[in-house]
PDB file of C-alpha atoms in Angstrom:
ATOM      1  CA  UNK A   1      52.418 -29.972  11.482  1.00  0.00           C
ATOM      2  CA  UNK A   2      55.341 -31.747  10.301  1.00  0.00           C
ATOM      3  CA  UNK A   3      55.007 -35.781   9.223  1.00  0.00           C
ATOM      4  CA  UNK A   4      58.381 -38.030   8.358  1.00  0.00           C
ATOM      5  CA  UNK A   5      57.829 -39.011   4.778  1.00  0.00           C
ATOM      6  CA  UNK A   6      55.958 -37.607   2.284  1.00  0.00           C
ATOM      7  CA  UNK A   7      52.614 -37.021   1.649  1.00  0.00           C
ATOM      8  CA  UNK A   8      52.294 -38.141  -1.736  1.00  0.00           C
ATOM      9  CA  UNK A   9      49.447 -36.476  -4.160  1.00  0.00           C
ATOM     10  CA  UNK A  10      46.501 -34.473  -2.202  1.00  0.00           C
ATOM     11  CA  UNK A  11      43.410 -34.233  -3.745  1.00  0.00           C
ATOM     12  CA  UNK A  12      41.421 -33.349  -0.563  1.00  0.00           C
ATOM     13  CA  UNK A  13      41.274 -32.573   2.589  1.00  0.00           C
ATOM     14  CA  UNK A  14      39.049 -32.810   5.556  1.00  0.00           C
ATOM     15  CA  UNK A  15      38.802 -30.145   7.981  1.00  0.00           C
ATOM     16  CA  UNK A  16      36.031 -29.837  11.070  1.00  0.00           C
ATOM     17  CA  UNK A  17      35.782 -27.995  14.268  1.00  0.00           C
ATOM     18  CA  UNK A  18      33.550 -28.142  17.499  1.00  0.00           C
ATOM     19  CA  UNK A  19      31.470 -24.992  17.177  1.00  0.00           C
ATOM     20  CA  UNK A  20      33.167 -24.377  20.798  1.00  0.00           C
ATOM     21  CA  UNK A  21      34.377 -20.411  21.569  1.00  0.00           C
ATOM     22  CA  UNK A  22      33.040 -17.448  23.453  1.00  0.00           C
ATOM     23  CA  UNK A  23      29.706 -16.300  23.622  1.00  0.00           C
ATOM     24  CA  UNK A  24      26.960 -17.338  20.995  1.00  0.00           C
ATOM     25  CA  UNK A  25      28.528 -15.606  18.279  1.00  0.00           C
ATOM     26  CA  UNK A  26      31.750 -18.152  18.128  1.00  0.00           C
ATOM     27  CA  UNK A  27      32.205 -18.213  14.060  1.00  0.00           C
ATOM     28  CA  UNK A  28      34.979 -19.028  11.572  1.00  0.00           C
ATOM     29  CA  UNK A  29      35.310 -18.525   7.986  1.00  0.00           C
ATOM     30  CA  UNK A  30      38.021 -20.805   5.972  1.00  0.00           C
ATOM     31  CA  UNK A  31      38.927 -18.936   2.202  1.00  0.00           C
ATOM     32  CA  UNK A  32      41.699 -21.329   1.441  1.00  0.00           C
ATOM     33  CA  UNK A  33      44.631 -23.871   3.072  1.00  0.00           C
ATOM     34  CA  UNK A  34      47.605 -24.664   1.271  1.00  0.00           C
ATOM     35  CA  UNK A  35      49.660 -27.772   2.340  1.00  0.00           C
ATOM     36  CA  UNK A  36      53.259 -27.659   1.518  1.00  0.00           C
ATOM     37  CA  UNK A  37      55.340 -30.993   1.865  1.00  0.00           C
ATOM     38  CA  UNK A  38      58.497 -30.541   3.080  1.00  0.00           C
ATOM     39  CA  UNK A  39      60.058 -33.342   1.405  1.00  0.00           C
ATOM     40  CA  UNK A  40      59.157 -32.916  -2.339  1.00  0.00           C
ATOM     41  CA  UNK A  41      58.847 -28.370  -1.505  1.00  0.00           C
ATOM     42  CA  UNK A  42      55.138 -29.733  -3.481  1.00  0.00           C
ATOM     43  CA  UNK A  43      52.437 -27.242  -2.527  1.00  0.00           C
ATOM     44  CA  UNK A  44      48.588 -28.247  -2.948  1.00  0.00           C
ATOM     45  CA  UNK A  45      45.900 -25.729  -2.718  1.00  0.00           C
ATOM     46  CA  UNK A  46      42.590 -26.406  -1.458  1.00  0.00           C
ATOM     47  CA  UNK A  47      39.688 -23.465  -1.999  1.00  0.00           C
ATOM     48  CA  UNK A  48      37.429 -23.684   0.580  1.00  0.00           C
ATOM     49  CA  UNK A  49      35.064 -20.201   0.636  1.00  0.00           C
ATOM     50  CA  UNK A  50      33.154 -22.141   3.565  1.00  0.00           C
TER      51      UNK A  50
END
């Protein structure tokens, strides 16, 4: 996802999802994002282990 300007200083992030996928066993496991902005080349990384 690309925005216009940039994003300034992260210091979090929210992420969610709908529990929706096949079958019962419809998982996900997030170890780590890293958001790069694309004006400054800044990179902020975000340890999730969740």
């Amino acid at each position: 996802m690309a925005v216009p300007k940039s994003l300034g200083s992260l210091s979090y992030i929210h992420i969610w999802h709908d529990n929706t996928g096949e079958g019962e066993s419809a998982s996900w496991f997030l170890k780590y994002i890293i958001v790069r902005d694309l004006q400054t080349t800044e990179k902020f990384h975000f340890i999730c282990q969740k």
